[in-house]
Amino acid sequence: EVQLVESGGGLVQPGGSLRLSCAASGFTVSNFWMTWVRQAPGKGLTWVANIRRQGSEEHYVDSVKGRFTISRDNAKNSLYLQMNNLRAEDTAVYYCARDADFSSNDIWYDAFDIWGQGTMVTVSS
Amino acid sequence: AVQMTQSPSSLSASVGDRVTITCRASQGIRSDLGWYQQKPGKAPKLLIYAASNLQSGVPSRFSGSGSGTDFTLTISSLQPEDFATYYCLQDYSYPRTFGQGTKVEI
């Protein structure tokens, strides 16, 4: 079965750090772009970061640049999000997702086709 | 960043109704748009990719259209299990951006 399982969320004080993990099964993470998306309580979805398949290209939303780092461990078939200098506004459910390629009329598109169940991060003193 | 504006923010409809949700991009994004459904306490689910392509396993009552700046998600005959919040997402440029969501109440 193709699935993603996040872990590592919890309560952390402002300025603290947390590392989220996302374990994949049923597919190889190194063959796909992988993404983190978050959702603050009662709010909409926000794309956070992604990482290129089999490479080191990364992209981040401006609000987390310089504080968050996305990475991948191919041997463990897992995705990570290292979050430093956390702020109250980072409080959210964090989802990892597979960013798959789809072809339509000979043009390639991508979309998030597999999602984890989410892990809650609470930043509070 | 490309801003995605969804409308309406919420709607009430009856079973069997035709429902239309729109998403407007602040600049042209070709057909680089997906639609996602999220039920309370659950992860989002991909419905439509590349603006108009139905994801495998998604009921055919869902359809998408549009290109450039204006996009539409249509549910042809609303079912009770369609109670959810729907989001559009542009994957044309970074940062990826979601619409603010449309809550569909039955």
Short mmCIF file of C-alpha atoms in Angstrom, two decimals:
data_model
loop_
_atom_site.label_atom_id
_atom_site.label_comp_id
_atom_site.label_asym_id
_atom_site.label_seq_id
_atom_site.Cartn_x
_atom_site.Cartn_y
_atom_site.Cartn_z
CA GLU A 1 0.00 0.00 0.00
CA VAL A 2 1.26 3.44 -0.91
CA GLN A 3 1.26 5.64 2.16
CA LEU A 4 3.00 8.38 4.11
CA VAL A 5 3.17 8.52 7.89
CA GLU A 6 4.30 11.67 9.69
CA SER A 7 5.74 11.85 13.18
CA GLY A 8 7.66 14.23 15.39
CA GLY A 9 5.06 16.85 16.19
CA GLY A 10 4.49 18.19 19.66
CA LEU A 11 4.59 21.18 21.96
CA VAL A 12 7.65 23.44 21.74
CA GLN A 13 8.46 26.84 23.17
CA PRO A 14 8.95 29.88 20.94
CA GLY A 15 12.50 29.90 19.62
CA GLY A 16 12.77 26.14 19.93
CA SER A 17 13.36 23.45 17.33
CA LEU A 18 11.54 20.38 16.12
CA ARG A 19 12.21 17.79 13.43
CA LEU A 20 9.30 16.25 11.59
CA SER A 21 9.62 12.90 9.85
CA CYS A 22 7.57 11.38 7.06
CA ALA A 23 8.05 7.68 6.37
CA ALA A 24 7.02 6.42 2.95
CA SER A 25 5.93 2.93 2.00
CA GLY A 26 4.88 1.46 -1.30
CA PHE A 27 7.05 3.82 -3.33
CA THR A 28 10.56 5.32 -3.34
CA VAL A 29 10.81 8.95 -2.19
CA SER A 30 13.94 9.54 -4.27
CA ASN A 31 11.84 9.06 -7.42
CA PHE A 32 9.49 11.94 -6.59
CA TRP A 33 9.46 15.57 -5.58
CA MET A 34 8.20 15.65 -2.00
CA THR A 35 6.35 18.44 -0.24
CA TRP A 36 5.32 19.78 3.16
CA VAL A 37 2.01 21.59 3.59
CA ARG A 38 0.65 23.03 6.83
CA GLN A 39 -2.72 24.05 8.18
CA ALA A 40 -3.10 26.37 11.15
CA PRO A 41 -6.07 25.58 13.43
CA GLY A 42 -9.30 26.51 11.68
CA LYS A 43 -7.44 27.93 8.68
CA GLY A 44 -6.68 26.97 5.11
CA LEU A 45 -3.80 25.08 3.57
CA THR A 46 -0.35 26.63 3.14
CA TRP A 47 2.42 25.14 1.04
CA VAL A 48 5.67 25.16 3.04
CA ALA A 49 8.50 23.54 1.08
CA ASN A 50 9.47 20.91 -1.45
CA ILE A 51 12.56 18.98 -2.50
CA ARG A 52 13.54 17.68 -5.90
CA ARG A 53 13.71 14.01 -6.75
CA GLN A 54 17.25 12.63 -6.65
CA GLY A 55 18.75 16.03 -6.11
CA SER A 56 19.22 18.91 -3.75
CA GLU A 57 16.94 21.55 -5.26
CA GLU A 58 14.66 22.95 -2.59
CA HIS A 59 12.00 25.66 -2.43
CA TYR A 60 10.41 27.36 0.56
CA VAL A 61 7.62 29.78 1.31
CA ASP A 62 9.09 33.12 2.40
CA SER A 63 7.77 32.87 5.97
CA VAL A 64 9.98 29.86 6.74
CA LYS A 65 13.09 30.63 4.69
CA GLY A 66 16.22 30.50 6.81
CA ARG A 67 14.40 28.70 9.63
CA PHE A 68 13.12 25.46 8.06
CA THR A 69 15.10 22.87 6.10
CA ILE A 70 13.61 20.08 4.06
CA SER A 71 15.66 16.95 3.50
CA ARG A 72 15.40 13.34 2.50
CA ASP A 73 17.07 10.09 3.57
CA ASN A 74 16.86 7.68 0.65
CA ALA A 75 18.14 4.75 2.71
CA LYS A 76 15.28 5.21 5.17
CA ASN A 77 12.83 6.17 2.41
CA SER A 78 11.86 9.17 4.48
CA LEU A 79 11.33 12.92 4.23
CA TYR A 80 12.15 15.40 6.98
CA LEU A 81 11.43 18.99 7.98
CA GLN A 82 13.86 20.56 10.43
CA MET A 83 12.17 23.56 12.03
CA ASN A 84 14.29 26.05 13.98
CA ASN A 85 13.50 29.31 15.72
CA LEU A 86 9.84 28.39 15.87
CA ARG A 87 7.21 31.05 16.26
CA ALA A 88 3.62 30.96 17.50
CA GLU A 89 2.43 31.41 13.90
CA ASP A 90 4.09 28.09 12.96
CA THR A 91 1.45 26.30 15.02
CA ALA A 92 -0.30 23.99 12.59
CA VAL A 93 -0.92 20.47 11.41
CA TYR A 94 1.94 19.57 9.09
CA TYR A 95 1.29 17.22 6.19
CA CYS A 96 3.84 15.60 3.91
CA ALA A 97 2.72 14.83 0.39
CA ARG A 98 4.02 13.15 -2.74
CA ASP A 99 4.35 15.55 -5.65
CA ALA A 100 3.65 13.27 -8.60
CA ASP A 101 3.98 13.96 -12.33
CA PHE A 102 0.96 13.67 -14.59
CA SER A 103 0.89 13.95 -18.38
CA SER A 104 -1.94 15.70 -20.20
CA ASN A 105 -1.79 16.49 -23.92
CA ASP A 106 1.97 15.82 -23.90
CA ILE A 107 2.54 18.40 -21.18
CA TRP A 108 3.73 17.38 -17.73
CA TYR A 109 2.00 18.68 -14.64
CA ASP A 110 2.43 17.90 -10.99
CA ALA A 111 -0.04 17.40 -8.17
CA PHE A 112 -0.01 16.13 -4.62
CA ASP A 113 -1.49 12.66 -5.01
CA ILE A 114 -0.55 10.97 -1.73
CA TRP A 115 -0.81 12.67 1.68
CA GLY A 116 0.11 11.66 5.19
CA GLN A 117 -2.33 11.91 8.08
CA GLY A 118 -0.61 14.99 9.50
CA THR A 119 1.28 15.78 12.70
CA MET A 120 0.41 18.65 15.04
CA VAL A 121 3.01 21.24 15.99
CA THR A 122 2.15 23.67 18.78
CA VAL A 123 4.47 26.57 19.52
CA SER A 124 3.61 28.08 22.88
CA SER A 125 5.19 29.05 26.18
CA ALA B 1 3.66 35.19 -5.57
CA VAL B 2 0.60 34.12 -7.53
CA GLN B 3 -2.51 34.83 -5.49
CA MET B 4 -5.42 32.42 -5.81
CA THR B 5 -8.87 33.80 -5.04
CA GLN B 6 -11.63 31.29 -4.52
CA SER B 7 -15.34 31.98 -4.47
CA PRO B 8 -17.62 31.56 -2.73
CA SER B 9 -16.00 31.02 0.67
CA SER B 10 -18.94 28.85 1.64
CA LEU B 11 -22.18 27.58 0.18
CA SER B 12 -25.20 25.55 1.18
CA ALA B 13 -26.72 23.13 -1.28
CA SER B 14 -29.03 20.15 -1.40
CA VAL B 15 -28.36 16.59 -2.48
CA GLY B 16 -28.62 16.42 -6.25
CA ASP B 17 -27.74 20.07 -6.81
CA ARG B 18 -25.13 21.20 -9.30
CA VAL B 19 -22.38 23.09 -7.47
CA THR B 20 -19.76 25.36 -9.00
CA ILE B 21 -16.67 26.74 -7.28
CA THR B 22 -14.38 29.22 -8.99
CA CYS B 23 -10.73 30.05 -8.56
CA ARG B 24 -9.03 33.08 -10.08
CA ALA B 25 -5.26 33.48 -10.35
CA SER B 26 -3.58 36.88 -10.09
CA GLN B 27 -1.63 36.08 -13.24
CA GLY B 28 -1.79 33.46 -15.97
CA ILE B 29 -0.89 29.97 -14.81
CA ARG B 30 -1.62 27.98 -17.99
CA SER B 31 -3.44 24.85 -16.75
CA ASP B 32 -1.18 24.33 -13.74
CA LEU B 33 -3.98 23.98 -11.24
CA GLY B 34 -5.30 21.23 -9.03
CA TRP B 35 -8.42 20.85 -6.90
CA TYR B 36 -8.38 19.16 -3.51
CA GLN B 37 -11.13 18.04 -1.14
CA GLN B 38 -10.63 18.06 2.60
CA LYS B 39 -13.01 16.58 5.14
CA PRO B 40 -12.84 17.60 8.82
CA GLY B 41 -9.85 16.10 10.61
CA LYS B 42 -8.56 14.45 7.45
CA ALA B 43 -5.77 15.08 4.97
CA PRO B 44 -6.64 16.70 1.65
CA LYS B 45 -7.44 14.46 -1.31
CA LEU B 46 -6.55 15.18 -4.94
CA LEU B 47 -9.62 15.45 -7.17
CA ILE B 48 -8.44 17.19 -10.35
CA TYR B 49 -4.99 17.86 -11.81
CA ALA B 50 -3.93 20.00 -14.76
CA ALA B 51 -7.19 21.96 -14.40
CA SER B 52 -9.47 19.40 -15.99
CA ASN B 53 -8.10 15.88 -15.49
CA LEU B 54 -9.91 13.60 -13.07
CA GLN B 55 -7.65 11.78 -10.64
CA SER B 56 -7.99 8.01 -10.68
CA GLY B 57 -10.75 6.77 -8.41
CA VAL B 58 -12.55 10.12 -8.15
CA PRO B 59 -16.26 9.99 -9.06
CA SER B 60 -17.15 11.36 -12.48
CA ARG B 61 -19.59 13.88 -10.96
CA PHE B 62 -16.49 16.01 -10.28
CA SER B 63 -15.09 17.99 -13.18
CA GLY B 64 -12.73 20.89 -13.71
CA SER B 65 -12.29 23.47 -16.42
CA GLY B 66 -10.41 26.63 -17.24
CA SER B 67 -6.95 27.86 -18.14
CA GLY B 68 -4.96 31.04 -17.76
CA THR B 69 -6.51 32.87 -14.83
CA ASP B 70 -10.03 31.48 -14.40
CA PHE B 71 -10.86 27.98 -13.26
CA THR B 72 -13.96 26.10 -12.17
CA LEU B 73 -14.68 22.98 -10.15
CA THR B 74 -18.13 21.53 -10.75
CA ILE B 75 -19.96 18.83 -8.84
CA SER B 76 -22.74 17.76 -11.18
CA SER B 77 -25.00 16.11 -8.61
CA LEU B 78 -24.05 16.75 -5.00
CA GLN B 79 -23.92 13.70 -2.75
CA PRO B 80 -23.96 13.62 1.09
CA GLU B 81 -20.32 12.51 1.17
CA ASP B 82 -19.32 15.67 -0.72
CA PHE B 83 -19.68 17.77 2.44
CA ALA B 84 -16.14 19.13 2.69
CA THR B 85 -13.90 22.08 2.04
CA TYR B 86 -12.45 22.44 -1.45
CA TYR B 87 -9.15 24.12 -2.31
CA CYS B 88 -7.48 25.06 -5.55
CA LEU B 89 -3.69 24.99 -5.79
CA GLN B 90 -1.48 26.53 -8.45
CA ASP B 91 1.69 24.63 -9.32
CA TYR B 92 2.85 27.05 -12.01
CA SER B 93 5.40 28.93 -9.92
CA TYR B 94 6.96 29.19 -6.48
CA PRO B 95 5.75 29.56 -3.87
CA ARG B 96 2.90 27.18 -4.56
CA THR B 97 -0.28 28.86 -3.39
CA PHE B 98 -3.70 27.56 -2.37
CA GLY B 99 -6.99 29.33 -2.61
CA GLN B 100 -8.58 30.17 0.74
CA GLY B 101 -11.04 27.30 0.47
CA THR B 102 -14.76 26.83 -0.16
CA LYS B 103 -16.80 25.06 2.50
CA VAL B 104 -19.70 23.09 1.03
CA GLU B 105 -22.52 22.41 3.45
CA ILE B 106 -25.30 20.04 2.63
#
